[in-house]
Coordinates of C-alpha atoms and ligand atoms in Angstrom, one line a residue:
X1 CA 1.9 -7.0 52.2
X2 CA 2.4 -3.6 53.8
X3 CA 0.4 -0.4 53.5
X4 CA 0.1 0.8 49.8
X5 CA 1.8 4.0 50.5
X6 CA 4.6 2.3 52.6
X7 CA 5.2 0.2 49.6
X8 CA 5.3 3.1 47.2
X9 CA 7.8 5.0 49.5
X10 CA 10.0 2.0 50.0
X11 CA 10.1 1.2 46.3
X12 CA 13.6 0.7 44.9
X13 CA 14.7 3.7 42.8
X14 CA 17.9 4.4 40.9
X15 CA 17.9 8.0 42.3
X16 CA 19.5 9.2 45.5
X17 CA 18.4 12.7 45.0
X18 CA 16.2 13.2 42.0
X19 CA 16.1 16.9 42.3
X20 CA 19.8 17.2 41.6
X21 CA 19.2 16.2 38.0
X22 CA 16.3 18.4 37.4
X23 CA 17.0 21.3 35.0
X24 CA 16.4 23.8 37.9
X25 CA 19.0 22.6 40.0
X26 CA 22.2 24.8 40.2
X27 CA 25.2 22.6 41.1
X28 CA 28.1 24.3 42.9
X29 CA 30.5 23.3 40.4
X30 CA 30.0 24.4 36.8
X31 CA 32.8 22.8 34.7
X32 CA 33.9 24.4 31.4
X33 CA 32.5 27.8 32.3
X34 CA 35.4 28.8 34.5
X35 CA 36.4 31.5 32.0
X36 CA 32.9 33.0 31.9
X37 CA 32.5 32.8 35.6
X38 CA 35.9 34.6 36.0
X39 CA 35.0 37.4 33.6
X40 CA 31.6 38.1 35.2
X41 CA 33.2 38.0 38.6
X42 CA 35.9 40.3 37.4
X43 CA 33.4 42.9 36.0
X44 CA 31.2 42.7 39.1
X45 CA 34.0 43.0 41.6
X46 CA 34.4 46.7 41.4
X47 CA 31.0 46.9 43.1
X48 CA 32.8 45.8 46.4
X49 CA 34.7 49.1 46.2
X50 CA 31.6 51.2 45.7
X51 CA 31.9 51.5 42.0
X52 CA 29.3 50.8 39.4
X53 CA 30.0 47.8 37.1
X54 CA 29.7 48.2 33.4
X55 CA 26.6 46.8 31.8
X56 CA 26.9 43.1 30.3
X57 CA 25.2 41.3 27.7
X58 CA 25.4 37.5 27.8
X59 CA 24.4 35.4 25.0
X60 CA 24.6 31.9 23.6
X61 CA 22.5 29.1 22.5
X62 CA 19.9 27.2 24.5
X63 CA 21.3 25.1 27.4
X64 CA 24.8 26.6 27.3
X65 CA 24.7 27.6 31.0
X66 CA 23.9 31.2 30.9
X67 CA 21.2 31.2 33.7
X68 CA 23.1 28.8 36.0
X69 CA 26.4 30.7 35.7
X70 CA 24.9 34.1 36.2
X71 CA 22.7 32.9 39.2
X72 CA 25.9 31.3 40.7
X73 CA 28.1 34.4 40.4
X74 CA 25.4 36.5 41.9
X75 CA 24.9 34.1 44.8
X76 CA 28.7 34.2 45.5
X77 CA 28.5 38.0 45.5
X78 CA 25.6 38.0 48.0
X79 CA 27.4 35.7 50.2
X80 CA 30.7 37.8 50.1
X81 CA 29.2 41.3 50.4
X82 CA 28.0 40.3 54.0
X83 CA 31.5 39.8 54.9
X84 CA 32.8 43.0 53.2
X85 CA 29.7 45.0 54.4
X86 CA 29.6 46.3 50.9
X87 CA 26.4 48.2 49.8
X88 CA 25.2 46.3 46.8
X89 CA 22.0 44.6 46.0
X90 CA 21.4 42.0 43.1
X91 CA 18.2 41.1 41.6
X92 CA 17.6 38.2 39.3
X93 CA 14.4 38.7 37.0
X94 CA 13.2 36.2 34.5
X95 CA 11.6 38.4 31.8
X96 CA 9.5 35.5 30.5
X97 CA 7.4 36.0 33.5
X98 CA 8.1 39.9 33.8
X99 CA 7.8 41.0 30.2
X100 CA 7.3 44.6 30.2
X101 CA 9.1 47.5 31.8
X102 CA 6.3 48.0 34.3
X103 CA 6.3 44.4 35.4
X104 CA 10.2 44.4 35.7
X105 CA 10.0 47.4 37.8
X106 CA 7.3 46.0 39.9
X107 CA 9.5 42.8 40.4
X108 CA 12.5 44.9 41.3
X109 CA 10.5 46.8 44.0
X110 CA 9.2 43.5 45.4
X111 CA 12.9 42.3 45.8
X112 CA 14.1 45.7 47.3
X113 CA 11.2 46.2 49.6
X114 CA 9.9 42.7 50.5
X115 CA 7.4 43.9 52.9
X116 CA 5.8 46.7 50.8
X117 CA 3.2 46.3 48.0
X118 CA 3.4 48.7 45.0
X119 CA 0.7 47.1 42.9
X120 CA -1.4 49.7 41.1
X121 CA 1.1 52.4 41.4
X122 CA 2.3 54.3 38.3
X123 CA 5.5 53.2 36.5
X124 CA 7.3 56.4 37.4
X125 CA 6.5 56.1 41.1
X126 CA 7.6 52.6 41.2
X127 CA 10.9 53.6 39.3
X128 CA 11.5 56.4 41.7
X129 CA 11.2 53.9 44.6
X130 CA 14.0 51.9 42.9
X131 CA 16.2 54.9 42.7
X132 CA 15.4 55.8 46.3
X133 CA 16.6 52.4 47.5
X134 CA 19.9 52.9 45.6
X135 CA 20.5 56.5 47.0
X136 CA 19.2 55.9 50.6
X137 CA 21.6 52.9 51.0
X138 CA 24.3 54.2 48.6
X139 CA 23.9 50.9 47.1
X140 CA 24.8 49.7 43.5
X141 CA 22.0 47.6 42.0
X142 CA 23.0 44.7 39.8
X143 CA 19.9 43.7 37.8
X144 CA 20.0 40.4 35.7
X145 CA 17.5 40.4 33.1
X146 CA 17.3 36.8 31.9
X147 CA 15.5 36.1 28.6
X148 CA 15.7 39.9 28.1
X149 CA 14.5 39.6 24.5
X150 CA 10.9 38.9 26.1
X151 CA 10.4 42.5 27.4
X152 CA 8.1 44.2 25.0
X153 CA 9.3 47.7 25.6
X154 CA 12.9 47.1 26.3
X155 CA 14.2 50.2 24.8
X156 CA 12.2 52.3 27.4
X157 CA 13.2 50.0 30.2
X158 CA 17.0 50.2 29.5
X159 CA 16.8 53.9 28.9
X160 CA 15.0 54.6 32.1
X161 CA 17.3 52.4 34.1
X162 CA 20.5 54.0 32.5
X163 CA 19.0 57.5 33.0
X164 CA 18.6 56.5 36.6
X165 CA 22.3 56.6 36.9
X166 CA 22.4 60.2 36.0
X167 CA 19.9 61.1 38.7
X168 CA 22.0 59.3 41.5
X169 CA 25.0 61.3 42.4
X170 CA 28.2 59.6 41.3
X171 CA 29.7 57.4 43.9
X172 CA 26.4 57.0 46.0
X173 CA 24.9 54.1 44.2
X174 CA 23.9 53.2 40.6
X175 CA 22.2 50.6 38.4
X176 CA 24.1 48.0 36.4
X177 CA 22.4 45.4 34.0
X178 CA 23.2 42.0 33.0
X179 CA 21.1 41.2 29.9
X180 CA 20.9 37.3 29.0
X181 CA 19.5 36.1 25.8
X182 CA 19.7 32.9 23.6
X183 CA 18.3 34.8 20.7
X184 CA 21.1 35.6 18.1
X185 CA 19.1 38.1 16.1
X186 CA 18.1 40.0 19.3
X187 CA 21.1 42.4 19.5
X188 CA 20.7 43.4 16.0
X189 CA 17.2 44.4 16.4
X190 CA 17.9 46.7 19.3
X191 CA 17.6 50.4 19.0
X192 CA 21.3 51.9 18.6
X193 CA 21.1 53.6 21.9
X194 CA 19.8 50.6 23.9
X195 CA 22.5 48.4 22.2
X196 CA 25.5 50.7 23.2
X197 CA 24.1 51.0 26.6
X198 CA 23.3 47.4 27.3
X199 CA 26.3 45.9 25.4
X200 CA 29.2 47.8 27.1
X201 CA 30.6 44.3 27.7
X202 CA 29.7 41.2 26.0
X203 CA 30.2 37.5 26.7
X204 CA 29.4 34.5 24.5
X205 CA 28.6 31.0 25.9
X206 CA 29.6 28.5 23.2
X207 CA 27.7 25.1 23.0
X208 CA 29.3 22.1 24.8
X209 CA 30.9 19.2 22.9
X210 CA 30.2 15.7 23.6
X211 CA 33.2 15.3 25.9
X212 CA 32.2 18.3 28.0
X213 CA 28.6 17.1 28.3
X214 CA 29.9 13.6 29.4
X215 CA 31.9 15.2 32.2
X216 CA 28.9 17.6 33.1
X217 CA 26.6 14.5 33.3
X218 CA 29.1 12.5 35.3
X219 CA 29.2 15.1 38.0
X220 CA 25.4 15.4 38.1
X221 CA 25.0 11.6 38.2
X222 CA 27.1 11.3 41.3
X223 CA 24.8 13.9 42.9
X224 CA 21.5 12.5 41.8
X225 CA 21.8 8.7 41.3
X226 CA 22.9 5.9 43.6
X227 CA 26.3 4.5 42.9
X228 CA 26.8 2.3 39.8
X229 CA 23.1 2.7 38.8
X230 CA 24.0 4.4 35.4
X231 CA 25.8 2.5 32.8
X232 CA 28.6 4.1 30.8
X233 CA 26.8 3.3 27.7
X234 CA 23.8 5.4 28.9
X235 CA 26.0 8.2 29.8
X236 CA 27.8 8.2 26.4
X237 CA 24.7 8.0 24.5
X238 CA 23.0 10.9 26.4
X239 CA 26.0 13.1 25.8
X240 CA 26.3 12.1 22.2
X241 CA 22.5 12.9 21.4
X242 CA 22.8 16.3 23.2
X243 CA 26.0 17.3 21.3
X244 CA 24.5 16.4 18.1
X245 CA 21.4 18.4 18.7
X246 CA 23.0 21.6 19.8
X247 CA 25.5 21.1 22.5
X248 CA 22.7 21.8 25.0
X249 CA 23.3 20.6 28.6
X250 CA 19.5 20.9 29.3
X251 CA 18.8 18.2 26.9
X252 CA 21.6 16.1 28.3
X253 CA 20.3 16.5 32.0
X254 CA 16.7 15.8 30.9
X255 CA 17.6 12.7 29.1
X256 CA 19.1 11.2 32.1
X257 CA 16.3 12.2 34.3
X258 CA 13.7 10.7 32.1
X259 CA 15.8 7.6 31.6
X260 CA 16.1 7.2 35.3
X261 CA 12.4 7.6 35.7
X262 CA 11.8 4.9 33.0
X263 CA 14.2 2.5 34.7
X264 CA 12.3 3.1 38.0
X265 CA 9.0 2.4 36.3
X266 CA 10.3 -0.9 34.8
X267 CA 11.7 -2.0 38.2
X268 CA 15.3 -1.9 36.8
X269 CA 18.3 -1.5 39.0
X270 CA 20.5 0.1 36.2
X271 CA 19.9 2.7 33.5
X272 CA 21.1 1.6 30.3
X273 CA 21.4 3.0 26.8
X274 CA 17.9 1.4 26.0
X275 CA 16.2 3.8 28.5
X276 CA 18.2 6.8 27.1
X277 CA 16.9 5.8 23.6
X278 CA 13.4 5.5 24.8
X279 CA 13.5 8.9 26.7
X280 CA 14.8 10.7 23.6
X281 CA 11.6 11.5 21.9
X282 CA 9.9 12.6 25.1
X283 CA 12.7 14.9 25.9
X284 CA 12.9 16.3 22.4
X285 CA 9.3 17.1 22.7
X286 CA 9.7 18.9 26.0
X287 CA 12.7 20.8 24.7
X288 CA 10.9 21.9 21.5
X289 CA 7.8 23.2 23.3
X290 CA 9.8 24.9 25.9
X291 CA 11.9 26.5 23.0
X292 CA 8.7 27.6 21.2
X293 CA 7.5 29.3 24.4
X294 CA 10.7 31.3 24.7
X295 CA 10.8 32.4 21.1
X296 CA 10.4 36.4 20.6
X297 CA 6.7 37.2 19.8
X298 CA 7.3 37.9 16.2
X299 CA 8.9 34.6 15.6
X300 CA 6.1 32.9 17.5
X301 CA 3.7 34.4 15.1
X302 CA 5.6 33.3 12.0
X303 CA 5.8 29.8 13.5
X304 CA 2.1 30.0 14.5
X305 CA 1.3 31.0 10.8
X306 CA 3.3 28.1 9.5
X307 CA 1.4 25.6 12.0
X308 CA -2.0 26.9 11.1
X309 CA -1.1 26.5 7.3
X310 CA 0.3 23.1 7.8
X311 CA -2.9 22.1 9.5
X312 CA -5.1 22.9 6.6
X313 CA -2.4 22.5 3.9
X314 CA -3.2 21.2 0.5
X315 CA -0.5 19.4 -1.3
X316 CA 1.5 21.7 -3.6
X317 CA 1.0 21.0 -7.3
X318 CA 4.1 20.8 -9.4
X319 CA 4.1 21.6 -13.1
X320 CA 4.9 18.0 -13.7
X321 CA 1.6 16.9 -12.2
X322 CA 3.4 15.4 -9.1
X323 CA 2.5 16.7 -5.7
X324 CA 4.7 17.6 -2.8
X325 CA 3.4 16.7 0.7
X326 CA 3.8 18.9 3.8
X327 CA 5.6 21.9 2.2
X328 CA 4.5 25.5 2.2
X329 CA 5.5 28.4 -0.1
X330 CA 7.3 31.0 1.4
X331 CA 5.4 33.8 -0.5
X332 CA 2.0 32.5 0.8
X333 CA 3.4 32.1 4.4
X334 CA 4.3 35.7 4.3
X335 CA 0.9 36.8 3.1
X336 CA -0.9 34.8 5.7
X337 CA 1.6 35.9 8.3
X338 CA 0.6 39.6 7.5
X339 CA -3.0 38.7 8.1
X340 CA -2.3 36.8 11.4
X341 CA 0.0 39.6 12.7
X342 CA -2.8 42.0 12.0
X343 CA -5.1 40.0 14.2
X344 CA -2.6 40.1 16.9
X345 CA -2.1 44.0 16.4
X346 CA 1.6 43.3 15.5
X347 CA 2.5 46.1 13.0
X348 CA 6.1 45.6 12.4
X349 CA 5.9 43.1 9.6
X350 CA 8.4 43.8 6.8
X351 CA 9.6 41.2 4.3
X352 CA 13.2 41.7 5.4
X353 CA 12.3 40.9 9.0
X354 CA 10.2 37.9 7.9
X355 CA 13.1 36.4 6.1
X356 CA 15.3 36.9 9.1
X357 CA 12.7 35.2 11.4
X358 CA 12.5 32.4 9.0
X359 CA 16.2 31.7 9.0
X360 CA 16.3 31.9 12.8
X361 CA 13.4 29.3 13.1
X362 CA 15.5 27.1 10.8
X363 CA 18.6 27.5 13.0
X364 CA 16.6 26.2 15.8
X365 CA 15.6 23.3 13.9
X366 CA 11.9 24.1 14.1
X367 CA 11.5 24.4 10.3
X368 CA 13.6 23.5 7.4
X369 CA 13.6 25.4 4.1
X370 CA 14.7 24.6 0.5
X371 CA 14.8 26.4 -2.8
X372 CA 12.1 25.2 -5.0
X373 CA 13.3 22.6 -7.3
X374 CA 12.7 22.4 -11.1
X375 CA 9.1 21.7 -12.0
X376 CA 7.7 24.2 -9.5
X377 CA 5.9 27.2 -10.3
X378 CA 8.2 30.4 -10.0
X379 CA 11.2 30.7 -7.9
X380 CA 10.3 30.4 -4.2
X381 CA 11.5 29.2 -1.0
X382 CA 9.8 26.2 0.4
X383 CA 9.1 25.8 4.1
X384 CA 8.5 22.7 6.0
X385 CA 7.5 22.4 9.8
X386 CA 9.7 20.0 11.6
X387 CA 7.5 19.6 14.7
X388 CA 3.9 18.5 15.1
X389 CA 1.7 21.5 13.8
X390 CA -1.2 20.9 16.4
X391 CA 1.3 20.9 19.2
X392 CA 3.0 24.1 18.1
X393 CA -0.4 25.7 17.6
X394 CA -1.6 24.7 21.1
X395 CA 1.6 25.8 22.9
X396 CA 1.7 29.2 21.1
X397 CA -2.0 29.8 21.8
X398 CA -1.3 29.2 25.5
X399 CA 1.7 31.6 25.3
X400 CA -0.5 34.3 23.8
X401 CA -3.3 33.8 26.2
X402 CA -0.8 33.9 29.1
Ligands
LIG501 N1 28.8 23.7 33.1 C1 27.6 23.1 33.6 N2 27.8 22.2 34.7 C2 26.8 21.6 35.1 N3 25.5 21.8 34.7 C3 25.3 22.7 33.7 C4 26.4 23.4 33.2 N4 25.9 24.1 32.2 C5 24.5 23.9 32.1 N5 24.2 23.1 33.1 C6 22.9 22.6 33.4 O1 22.1 22.5 32.1 C7 20.8 23.0 32.3 C8 20.7 24.2 31.4 O2 21.4 25.3 31.8 P1 20.9 26.8 31.8 O3 19.5 26.9 32.2 O4 21.9 27.7 32.7 O5 21.1 27.1 30.1 P2 20.8 28.6 29.5 O6 22.0 28.9 28.7 O7 20.3 29.5 30.4 O8 19.6 28.1 28.5 P3 18.4 29.0 27.9 O9 18.9 29.8 26.8 O10 17.5 27.9 27.4 O11 17.9 29.7 29.1 C9 20.7 23.3 33.8 O12 20.1 22.2 34.4 C10 22.1 23.5 34.3 O13 22.2 23.2 35.6
LIG502 MG1 18.4 30.4 30.7

């Protein structure tokens, strides 16, 4: 018997480098995104000749590689600009963490002036510092705003940054934006001026199919697992599950990570489809809650309302005397949503947008809706929550508090 910690460290594992299969890892090769990588590279390349690239809006469903592709291209640009001695500076900002114009500008300044501190300064002061940087270095700034739909005063932010270009003399720097979103409704909700400014160029990331996911996983397995520790059946099942869900590479990667952890825990030398199956519900839960937390505020509020109502729900009476379990009436949800929204000082609550939010929550699979069948009072849509109400409630409350 050795030391407890020595035993723990020497324990057999199926992983050779577990980090390489974490969703935060950015592999050097990103198969099936060659076209998107090429387009972004082509768009940004003008910066190496001192010109300002057009703004770009990147969108596509969850886990389609938007974040890793944009980060990858920016890394390549950073590497190459040194050789070229080109004056450009890129900055990646996750707007879930920096969700207002002021916070984004603060984060920008932190990147541009790593040794200075601008906390507490006014927005216009911080903004001037950003423009000063561009002017002084004659540098084009390329700002990637990931999860851009999270910025509360986005119109003001985009307006300020594009107006900044007018204040910088042509050919002596400028500001370009790359907006990234997985929210399909987001673009339609933008103010016309913001939309035309942000979406000068657009790029869609389609979902991956099962074959593509299989290939992506294969490459990740070779980085993260010891040789021959993942059975073909495990790989196939992980790819099939993720393709069926929404063509989401994050689900695929997470499934194998969790399956590998299960194999380690059980002292197995190989990961088989059994571990993938067992990992499925845990991964689904993780994905759902991270999805809930990235929903736009208004959609979170609608989902929150549905969760609250589901928790104290009474069965719906039918005229026939039968009762329907676990189903809410759309009209009642809308009424309750108006009250909840008022509590959170959210004023923009029209019936039209409510319907749009409902249909978006449905495309994410978080709820399902049906038309009320015969025997039900009136003609209404019925809404059913597909995820556990108390967990949705908890995670949204955490989001709101944060
Ligand atoms: N083509 C690819 N090759 C290898 N790995 C990929 C590829 N596309 C995505 N991934 C992996 O899938 C996971 C999710 O990708 P990413 O975070 O870029 O998705 P996303 O489109 O930004 O999703 P979200 O909308 O949820 O932010 C990451 O672990 C990433 O490394
Ligand atoms: Mg992303």
